[in-house]
Every structure is written in C-alpha cells, then in structure tokens.
Short mmCIF file of C-alpha atoms and ligand atoms in Angstrom, two decimals:
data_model
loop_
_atom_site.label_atom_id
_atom_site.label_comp_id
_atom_site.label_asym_id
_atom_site.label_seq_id
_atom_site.Cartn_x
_atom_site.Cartn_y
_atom_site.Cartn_z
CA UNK D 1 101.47 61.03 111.34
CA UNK D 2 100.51 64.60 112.49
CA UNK D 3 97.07 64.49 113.49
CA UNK D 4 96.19 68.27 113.04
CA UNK D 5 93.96 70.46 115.22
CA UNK D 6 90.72 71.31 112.89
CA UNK D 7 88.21 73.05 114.52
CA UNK D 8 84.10 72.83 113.50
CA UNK D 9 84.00 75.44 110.67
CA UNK D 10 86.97 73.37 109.41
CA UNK D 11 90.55 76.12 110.22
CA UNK D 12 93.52 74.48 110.81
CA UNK D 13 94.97 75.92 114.27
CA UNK D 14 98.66 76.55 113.55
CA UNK D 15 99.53 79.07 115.51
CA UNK D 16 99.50 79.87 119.58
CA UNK D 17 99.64 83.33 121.23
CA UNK D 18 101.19 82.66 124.40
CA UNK D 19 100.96 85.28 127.07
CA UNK D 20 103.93 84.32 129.15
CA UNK D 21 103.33 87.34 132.16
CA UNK D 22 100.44 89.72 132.39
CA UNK D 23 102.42 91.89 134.17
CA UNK D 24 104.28 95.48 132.16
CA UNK D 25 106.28 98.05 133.15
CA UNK D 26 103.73 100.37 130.80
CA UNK D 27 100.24 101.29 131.02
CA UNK D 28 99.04 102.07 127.50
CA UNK D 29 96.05 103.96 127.46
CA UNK D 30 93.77 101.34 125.00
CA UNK D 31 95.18 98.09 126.58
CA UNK D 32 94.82 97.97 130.54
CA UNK D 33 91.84 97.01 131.76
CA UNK D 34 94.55 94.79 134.55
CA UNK D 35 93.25 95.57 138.20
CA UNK D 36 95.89 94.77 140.83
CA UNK D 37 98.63 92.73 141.29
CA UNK D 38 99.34 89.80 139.44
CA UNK D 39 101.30 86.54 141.63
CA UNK D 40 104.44 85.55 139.76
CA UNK D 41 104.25 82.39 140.99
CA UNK D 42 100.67 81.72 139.23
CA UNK D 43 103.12 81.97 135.80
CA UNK D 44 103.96 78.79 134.48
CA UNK D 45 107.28 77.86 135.03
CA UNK D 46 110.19 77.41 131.88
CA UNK D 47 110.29 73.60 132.56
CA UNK D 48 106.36 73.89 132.48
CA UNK D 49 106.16 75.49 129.23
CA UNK D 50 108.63 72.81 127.67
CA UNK D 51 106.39 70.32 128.41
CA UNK D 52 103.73 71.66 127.11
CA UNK D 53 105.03 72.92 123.86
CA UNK D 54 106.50 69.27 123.53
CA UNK D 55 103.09 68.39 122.25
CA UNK D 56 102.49 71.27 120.20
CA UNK D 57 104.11 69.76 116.73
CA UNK D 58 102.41 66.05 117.13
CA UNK D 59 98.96 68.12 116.41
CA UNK D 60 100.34 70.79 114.05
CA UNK D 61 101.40 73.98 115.87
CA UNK D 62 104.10 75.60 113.22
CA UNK D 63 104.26 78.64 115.11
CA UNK D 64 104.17 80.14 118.45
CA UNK D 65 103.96 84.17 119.55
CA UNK D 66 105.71 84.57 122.59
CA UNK D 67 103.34 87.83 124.14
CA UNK D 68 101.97 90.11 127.60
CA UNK D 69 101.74 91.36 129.39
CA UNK D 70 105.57 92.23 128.42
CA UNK D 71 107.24 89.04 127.88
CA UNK D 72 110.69 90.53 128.46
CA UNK D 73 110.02 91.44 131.89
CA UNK D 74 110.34 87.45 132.26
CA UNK D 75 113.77 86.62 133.24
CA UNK D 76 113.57 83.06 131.82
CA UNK D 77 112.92 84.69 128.17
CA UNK D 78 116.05 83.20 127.05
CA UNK D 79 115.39 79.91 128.30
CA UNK D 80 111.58 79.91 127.27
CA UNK D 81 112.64 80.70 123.72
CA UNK D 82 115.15 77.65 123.81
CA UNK D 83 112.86 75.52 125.17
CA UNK D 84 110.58 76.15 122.42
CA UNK D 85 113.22 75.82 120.06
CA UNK D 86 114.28 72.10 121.58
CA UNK D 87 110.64 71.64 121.17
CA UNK D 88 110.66 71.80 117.27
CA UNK D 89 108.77 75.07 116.96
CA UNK D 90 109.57 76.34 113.44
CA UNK D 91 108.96 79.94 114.15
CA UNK D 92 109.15 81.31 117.29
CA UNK D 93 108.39 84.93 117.40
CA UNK D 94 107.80 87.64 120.37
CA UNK D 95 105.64 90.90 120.30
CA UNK D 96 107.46 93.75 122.78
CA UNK D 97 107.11 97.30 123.80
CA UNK D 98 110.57 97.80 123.32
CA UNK D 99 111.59 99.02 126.42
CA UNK D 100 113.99 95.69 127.16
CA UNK D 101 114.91 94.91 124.11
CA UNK D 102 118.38 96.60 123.36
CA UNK D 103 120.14 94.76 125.91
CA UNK D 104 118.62 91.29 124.98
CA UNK D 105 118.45 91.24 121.06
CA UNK D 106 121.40 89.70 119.87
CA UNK D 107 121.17 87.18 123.05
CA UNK D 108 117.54 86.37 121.85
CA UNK D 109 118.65 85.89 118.03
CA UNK D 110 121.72 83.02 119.40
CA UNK D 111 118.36 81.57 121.61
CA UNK D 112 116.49 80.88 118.21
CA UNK D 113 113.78 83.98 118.17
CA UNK D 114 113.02 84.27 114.67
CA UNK D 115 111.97 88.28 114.87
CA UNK D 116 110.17 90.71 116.58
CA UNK D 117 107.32 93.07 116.96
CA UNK D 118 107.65 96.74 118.45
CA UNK D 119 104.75 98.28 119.87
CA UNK D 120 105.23 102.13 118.43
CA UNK D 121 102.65 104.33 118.34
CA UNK D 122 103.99 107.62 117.96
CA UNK D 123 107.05 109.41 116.84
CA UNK D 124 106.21 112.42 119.34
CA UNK D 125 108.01 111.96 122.52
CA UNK D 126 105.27 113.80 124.61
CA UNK D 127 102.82 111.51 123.03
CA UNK D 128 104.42 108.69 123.61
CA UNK D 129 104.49 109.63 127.45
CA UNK D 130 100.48 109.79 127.09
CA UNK D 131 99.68 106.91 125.54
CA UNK D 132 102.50 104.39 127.32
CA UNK D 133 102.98 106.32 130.64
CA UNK D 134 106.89 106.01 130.73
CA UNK D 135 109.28 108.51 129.03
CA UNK D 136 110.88 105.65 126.30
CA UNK D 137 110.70 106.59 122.81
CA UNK D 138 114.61 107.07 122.98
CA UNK D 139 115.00 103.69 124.45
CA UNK D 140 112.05 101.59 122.06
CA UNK D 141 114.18 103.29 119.31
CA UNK D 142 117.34 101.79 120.36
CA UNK D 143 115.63 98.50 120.54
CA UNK D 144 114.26 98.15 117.15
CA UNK D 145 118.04 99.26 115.45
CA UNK D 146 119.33 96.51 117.80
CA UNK D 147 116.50 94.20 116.69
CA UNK D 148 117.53 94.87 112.80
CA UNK D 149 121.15 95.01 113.39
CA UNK D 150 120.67 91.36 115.14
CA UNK D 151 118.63 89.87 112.37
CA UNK D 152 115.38 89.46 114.18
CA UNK D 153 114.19 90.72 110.92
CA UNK D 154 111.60 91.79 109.53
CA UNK D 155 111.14 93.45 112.11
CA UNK D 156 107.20 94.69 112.29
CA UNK D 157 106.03 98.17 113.83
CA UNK D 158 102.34 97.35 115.09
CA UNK D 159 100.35 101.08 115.72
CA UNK D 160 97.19 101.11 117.04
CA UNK D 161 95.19 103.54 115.48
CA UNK D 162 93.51 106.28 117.84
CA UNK D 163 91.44 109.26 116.97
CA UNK D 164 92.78 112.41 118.22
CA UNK D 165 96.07 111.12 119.58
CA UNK D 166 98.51 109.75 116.70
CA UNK D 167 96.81 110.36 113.48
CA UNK D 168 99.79 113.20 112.80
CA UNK D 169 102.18 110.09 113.10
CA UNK D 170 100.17 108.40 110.37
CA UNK D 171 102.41 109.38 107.61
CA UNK D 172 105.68 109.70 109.73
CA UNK D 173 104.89 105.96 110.90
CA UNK D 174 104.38 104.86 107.10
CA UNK D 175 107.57 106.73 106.08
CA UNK D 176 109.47 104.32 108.08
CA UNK D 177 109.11 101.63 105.27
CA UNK D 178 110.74 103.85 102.67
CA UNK D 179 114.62 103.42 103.69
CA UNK D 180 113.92 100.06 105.26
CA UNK D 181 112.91 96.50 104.68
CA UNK D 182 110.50 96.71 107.85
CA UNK D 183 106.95 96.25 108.19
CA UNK D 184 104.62 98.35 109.77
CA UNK D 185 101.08 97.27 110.80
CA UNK D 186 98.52 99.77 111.67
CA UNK D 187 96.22 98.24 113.63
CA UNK D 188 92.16 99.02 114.24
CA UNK D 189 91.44 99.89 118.09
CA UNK D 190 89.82 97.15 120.10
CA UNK D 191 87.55 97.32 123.34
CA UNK D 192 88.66 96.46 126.37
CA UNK D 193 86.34 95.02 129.87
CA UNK D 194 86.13 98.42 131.92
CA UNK D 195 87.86 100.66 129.13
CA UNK D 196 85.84 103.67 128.19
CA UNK D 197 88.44 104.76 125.46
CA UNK D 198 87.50 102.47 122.61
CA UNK D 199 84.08 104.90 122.24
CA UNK D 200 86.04 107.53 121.80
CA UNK D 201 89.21 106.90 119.67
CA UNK D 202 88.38 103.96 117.11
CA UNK D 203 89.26 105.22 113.45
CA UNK D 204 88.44 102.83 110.54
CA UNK D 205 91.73 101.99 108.87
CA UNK D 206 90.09 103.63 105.66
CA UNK D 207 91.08 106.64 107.16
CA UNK D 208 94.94 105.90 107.34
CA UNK D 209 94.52 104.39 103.86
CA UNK D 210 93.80 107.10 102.55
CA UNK D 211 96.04 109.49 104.34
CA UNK D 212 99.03 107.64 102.65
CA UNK D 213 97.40 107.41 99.88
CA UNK D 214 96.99 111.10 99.33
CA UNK D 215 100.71 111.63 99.35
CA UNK D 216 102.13 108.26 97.87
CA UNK D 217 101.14 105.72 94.94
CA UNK D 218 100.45 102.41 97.13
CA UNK D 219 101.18 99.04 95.39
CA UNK D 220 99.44 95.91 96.30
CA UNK D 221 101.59 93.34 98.31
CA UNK D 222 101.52 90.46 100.24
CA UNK D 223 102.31 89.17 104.28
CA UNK D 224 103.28 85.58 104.91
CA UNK D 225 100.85 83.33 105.55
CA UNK D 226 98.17 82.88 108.04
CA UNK D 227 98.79 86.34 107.97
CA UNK D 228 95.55 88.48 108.77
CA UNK D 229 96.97 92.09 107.43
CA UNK D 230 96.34 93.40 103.94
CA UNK D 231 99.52 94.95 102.86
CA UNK D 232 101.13 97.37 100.42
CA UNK D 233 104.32 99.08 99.98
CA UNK D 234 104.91 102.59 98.82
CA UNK D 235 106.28 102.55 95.27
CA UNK D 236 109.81 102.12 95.37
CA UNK D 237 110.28 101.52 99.05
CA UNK D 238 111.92 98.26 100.41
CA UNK D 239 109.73 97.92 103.85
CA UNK D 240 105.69 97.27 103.59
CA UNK D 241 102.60 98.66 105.44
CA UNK D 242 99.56 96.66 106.61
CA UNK D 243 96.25 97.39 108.00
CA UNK D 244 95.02 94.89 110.70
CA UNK D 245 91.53 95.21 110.94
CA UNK D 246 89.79 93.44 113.34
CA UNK D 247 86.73 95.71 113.79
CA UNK D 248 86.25 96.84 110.20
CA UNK D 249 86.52 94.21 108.69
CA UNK D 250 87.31 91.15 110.75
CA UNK D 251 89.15 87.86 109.49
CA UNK D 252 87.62 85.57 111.38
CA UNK D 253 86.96 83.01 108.58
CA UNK D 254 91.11 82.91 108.42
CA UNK D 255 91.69 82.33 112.20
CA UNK D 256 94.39 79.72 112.43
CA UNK D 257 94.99 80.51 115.92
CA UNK D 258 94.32 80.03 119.95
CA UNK D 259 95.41 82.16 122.99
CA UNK D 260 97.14 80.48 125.79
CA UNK D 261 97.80 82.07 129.12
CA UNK D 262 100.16 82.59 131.40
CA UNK D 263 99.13 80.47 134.58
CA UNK D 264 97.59 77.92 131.85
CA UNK D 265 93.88 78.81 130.36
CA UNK D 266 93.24 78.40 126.69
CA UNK D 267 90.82 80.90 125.04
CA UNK D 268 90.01 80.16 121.55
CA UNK D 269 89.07 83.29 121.06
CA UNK D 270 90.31 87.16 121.65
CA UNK D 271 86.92 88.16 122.63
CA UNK D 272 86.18 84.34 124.27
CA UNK D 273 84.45 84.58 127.68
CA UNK D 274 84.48 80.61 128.15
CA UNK D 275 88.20 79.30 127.95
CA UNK D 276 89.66 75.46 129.04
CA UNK D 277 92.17 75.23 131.70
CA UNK D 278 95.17 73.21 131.07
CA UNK D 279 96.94 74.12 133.99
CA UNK D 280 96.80 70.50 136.21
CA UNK D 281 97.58 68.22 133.15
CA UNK D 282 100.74 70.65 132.61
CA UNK D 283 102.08 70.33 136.14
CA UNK D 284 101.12 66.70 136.38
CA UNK D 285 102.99 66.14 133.07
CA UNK D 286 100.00 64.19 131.36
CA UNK D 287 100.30 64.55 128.17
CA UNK D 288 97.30 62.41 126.77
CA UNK D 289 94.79 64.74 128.87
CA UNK D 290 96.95 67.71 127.86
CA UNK D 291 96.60 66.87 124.11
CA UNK D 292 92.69 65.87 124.83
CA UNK D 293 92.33 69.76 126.15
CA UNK D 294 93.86 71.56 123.65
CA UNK D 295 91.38 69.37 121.16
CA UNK D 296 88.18 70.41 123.38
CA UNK D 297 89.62 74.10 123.22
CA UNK D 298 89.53 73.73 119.29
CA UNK D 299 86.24 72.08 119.38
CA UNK D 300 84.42 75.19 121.17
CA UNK D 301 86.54 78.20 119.23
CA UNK D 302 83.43 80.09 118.05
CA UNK D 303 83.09 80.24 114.34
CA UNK D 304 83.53 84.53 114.47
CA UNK D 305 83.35 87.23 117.09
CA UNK D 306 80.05 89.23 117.21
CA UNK D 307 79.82 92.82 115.59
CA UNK D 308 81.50 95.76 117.70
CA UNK D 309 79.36 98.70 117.74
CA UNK D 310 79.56 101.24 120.67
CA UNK D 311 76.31 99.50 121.79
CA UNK D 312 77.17 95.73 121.86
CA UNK D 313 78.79 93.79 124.48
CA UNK D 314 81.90 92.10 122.73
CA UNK D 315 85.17 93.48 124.23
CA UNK D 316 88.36 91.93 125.34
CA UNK D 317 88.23 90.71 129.25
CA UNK D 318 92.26 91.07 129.87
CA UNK D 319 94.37 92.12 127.20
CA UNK D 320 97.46 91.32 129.27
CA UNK D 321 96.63 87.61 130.06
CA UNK D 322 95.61 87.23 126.39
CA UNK D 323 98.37 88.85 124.87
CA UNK D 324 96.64 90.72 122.27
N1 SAM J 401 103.61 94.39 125.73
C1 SAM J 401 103.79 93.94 124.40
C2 SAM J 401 103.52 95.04 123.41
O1 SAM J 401 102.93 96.06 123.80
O2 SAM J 401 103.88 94.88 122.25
C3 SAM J 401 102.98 92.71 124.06
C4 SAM J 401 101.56 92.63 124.57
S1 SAM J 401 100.41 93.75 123.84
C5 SAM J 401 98.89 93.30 124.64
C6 SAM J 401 100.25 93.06 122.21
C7 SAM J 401 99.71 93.99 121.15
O3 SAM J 401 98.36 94.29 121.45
C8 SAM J 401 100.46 95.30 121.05
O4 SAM J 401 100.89 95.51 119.73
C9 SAM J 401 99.41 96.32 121.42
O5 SAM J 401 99.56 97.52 120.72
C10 SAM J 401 98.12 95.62 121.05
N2 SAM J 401 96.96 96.11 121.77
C11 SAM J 401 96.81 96.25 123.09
N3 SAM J 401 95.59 96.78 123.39
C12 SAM J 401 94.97 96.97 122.20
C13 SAM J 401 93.68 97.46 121.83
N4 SAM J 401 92.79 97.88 122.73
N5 SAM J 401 93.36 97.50 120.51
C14 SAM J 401 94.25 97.08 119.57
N6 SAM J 401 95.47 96.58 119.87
C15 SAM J 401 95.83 96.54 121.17
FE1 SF4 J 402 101.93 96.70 128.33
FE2 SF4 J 402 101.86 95.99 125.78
FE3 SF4 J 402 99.59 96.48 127.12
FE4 SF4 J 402 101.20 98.48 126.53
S1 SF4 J 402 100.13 97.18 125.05
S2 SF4 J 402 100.24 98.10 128.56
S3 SF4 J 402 103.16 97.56 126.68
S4 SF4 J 402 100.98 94.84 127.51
#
C-alpha cells in the first residue's frame, strides 16, 4: 500500500524538482546569484540518483522535474532520465534553456522524457544577449522545433516577466500559441540572495494580462493538475497562455511539491533557508533512513512563504541548486 507523503497543513507531495547540476553555460540576469565554481564531483552520481528515486513511488512521487542549473550540460542526462524511468516515475519532465537541446531531443524522447520546458524570454536577438549573456536565440529556436517535431509535447515557453526589458515581447511571446498547440507561461520575477534586480524589474502579471487582452478576446482554460498557472487561450488558437504568479498572488495552499539538490539537500521550500540532507543515506544505500528523511523534509515544509515586498527578507538563496 502506498503510504503517501502528507505534510502538516495536510498537501500531498507528488512532485520533486530535482536540480541535477548547478552549473550553466548562461548567466541570466534575474537568476544568478551562483558565486564560484561548483565541484562536479559533489553531483550525485546516475547510479546515485536510481537509488534514490527507487523509493520515490512507495511514498507517492507521480512526477519528477529534472532542473539547474542546466540539466543538459550533464552528460549522464540520458541515463538519468532512464533511470528514472526503470524507477516507475510516471512523468518525467526537464526544464532547459535550450541551448543543448537540438542535438539531444529525439534521443531524450526514446529515453522516456515526457516533454519539455524552454526558457525564452525574448524574441529580440540583442535582448536575448542581455538577459542570457550568450548569442542563442537562433540555436533555443532550433531546439524547441526539435522538441515538437520529437513529441516532447506540449512543449511549454516559461518567460519571466521584467520591467523595462521584454515587455515589447509580451504580445509576440503570446502570439506563439496561435499556430501551435504550445503553452506559454509568463512567469512573475522572483528575488534572488545578492540580486539587486528584482527591485527594479518585477511587473505584476496584471500587466501582461491585460496587454493581451487589449488586442485579443481571452477564454478561460485549464493546465493539468497540480498545476500552479491560471491559463487561457486566445479565441481560436490551438496553444494556451498561463500566468505563474508566485509574488502576486502565491499558491502556496496548492504546493504538492519539494526541491531536491544536486549533491543531495532537500528544501521544502523555494524560499526555505533550513533544508535536510540526504546525501549519506543515498551513498550508503539505506533506504529506511532515506525514506525516514524525505518524511522529516515533509514534516518541516512551511505552510506558505512570507510576503515579498522590496522591504522584506524572503528571497531565493541559489536558484541554480534549487532549480527554480
Ligand atoms: N537552466 C534551465 C532554464 O533556464 O530553463 C533550468 C533552470 S532555471 C533556474 C528554471 C526556471 O527558473 C527557468 O524557467 C527560469 O526562467 C526561472 N527563473 C530563474 N530565475 C528566476 C527568477 N529570479 N524569477 C523567476 N523565475 C526565475
Ligand atoms: Fe542558467 Fe537557467 Fe539560471 Fe538562466 S535561468 S542562468 S539558463 S539556470
């Protein structure tokens, strides 16, 4: 009998973010607040990460979000994604920048990925440069067509949201749904430890609301579920936009979810200073202390995150080790 994981406001944890590497080969402007190097031999290993998703469906886990850091700078991805799949995961999905993921789609599709998310902020090639660093919205192109030709479908365009550098691609962004069946998520800017930029960029997503709004007739739709989006879809058009809005208007009461590392740390929370480490009980292979963690991570998962206003002190400590 599955004996779920339920926490003390009474959520059902489903779901694990898994931040396989910290490391990236970009340096978006809202996300690193990474110092230095990070050791690749901290990471866990692919054997290590079969043994501990072995555990995951005994307590419930239906899905797992393979995440960075930039997970396809791992070159075990293939081999993580099987082991997850001999591990009975029933959806196994990975967020990307896009900058791999031509060359790897179809071989990630045969490994079992169910689908994808692309990081795209901006249609503006000199924008992209800004807010990623690296001349690639040629290349992240490529990769979502490969994505969709592949089946890793829907595929789902998250945006963050910044004031003053991609509202123009508001509209350009949301026009992507109207000759395609994907999904695009704009998503509300979060602080980062050490990161100055949330002061001065957050938009509401009212404001992108209404910018589509102005030009198209929105319809009320709906994600999957656990989903934390609200979404719509422009009348007539096959793909769907969502708003994910964790400042605004946060979903904590829905959280089905817990973040795990990649050298082994669980934080049961994106904005969690305190986190358990799991990281001796996966390379000793004990499972019962293993399973007895991940419980004690569930027990202290806070029932919400505190307010964000410019002055309080909730922010995000690494976005690369927790994966967003
Ligand atoms: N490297 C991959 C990528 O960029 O898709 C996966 C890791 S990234 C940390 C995961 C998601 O977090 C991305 O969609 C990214 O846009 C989002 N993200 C990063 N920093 C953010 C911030 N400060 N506020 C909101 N979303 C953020
Ligand atoms: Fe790297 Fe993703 Fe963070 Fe950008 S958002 S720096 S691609 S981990």
């Amino acid at each position: 009998m599955l004996d779920y994981l339920i926490d003390n406001f009474g959520r059902r944890i489903t779901y694990i973010r898994f931040s396989v590497t910290p490391r990236c080969n970009f340096n978006c402007v809202y996300c690193n607040s990474h110092t230095g190097e990070t050791d690749k031999d901290e990471e866990f290993s692919t054997k290590d990460i079969e043994f501990l998703f072995s555990v995951m469906p005994e307590v419930g886990v239906k899905k797992v979000r393979l995440t960075g850091g930039e997970p396809l700078l791992r070159y075990d991805i293939l081999d993580i994604v099987k082991a997850l799949k001999k591990d009975k995961i029933q959806e196994i999905v990975l967020t990307t920048n896009g900058f791999y993921l031509s060359s790897v789609a179809e071989a990630l599709r045969e490994a079992g990925l169910t689908r994808v998310n692309v990081s795209l902020d901006t249609l503006n090639r000199d924008t992209f440069v800004h807010v990623t660093g690296v001349d690639a919205l040629d290349i992240v192109n490529s990769g979502i067509k490969e994505a969709i030709k592949y089946g890793l479908t829907p595929v789902k365009i998250n945006t963050v949201l910044m004031r003053g550098i991609n509202e123009k691609d508001i509209l350009p962004i949301a026009e992507l749904t109207l000759n395609s069946d994907i999904t695009v998520r704009f998503i509300e800017l979060m602080p980062v430890k050490d990161n100055n930029f949330w002061k001065m960029h957050y938009i509401n997503f009212r404001t992108a609301l209404a910018l589509i709004k102005k030009k198209y007739e929105l319809i009320k739709s709906t994600g999957g579920s656990g989903e934390v989006a609200s979404y719509y879809r422009i009348k007539g058009a096959p793909g769907k936009i969502g708003f994910i809005t964790p400042i605004s208007q946060h979903f904590c009461k829905y959280c089905n979810r817990i973040r795990i590392t990649a050298k082994g740390e669980i934080y049961p929370c994106l904005f969690s200073k305190e986190y358990i480490s799991i990281r001796d009980a996966v390379k000793d292979r004990n499972k019962d202390l293993l399973v007895s963690l991940i419980r004690k991570s569930v027990d202290i998962k806070p029932k919400e995150h505190g307010v964000i206003s410019l002055s309080s002190q909730d922010f995000i400590n690494n976005m690369r080790e927790l994966g967003g």
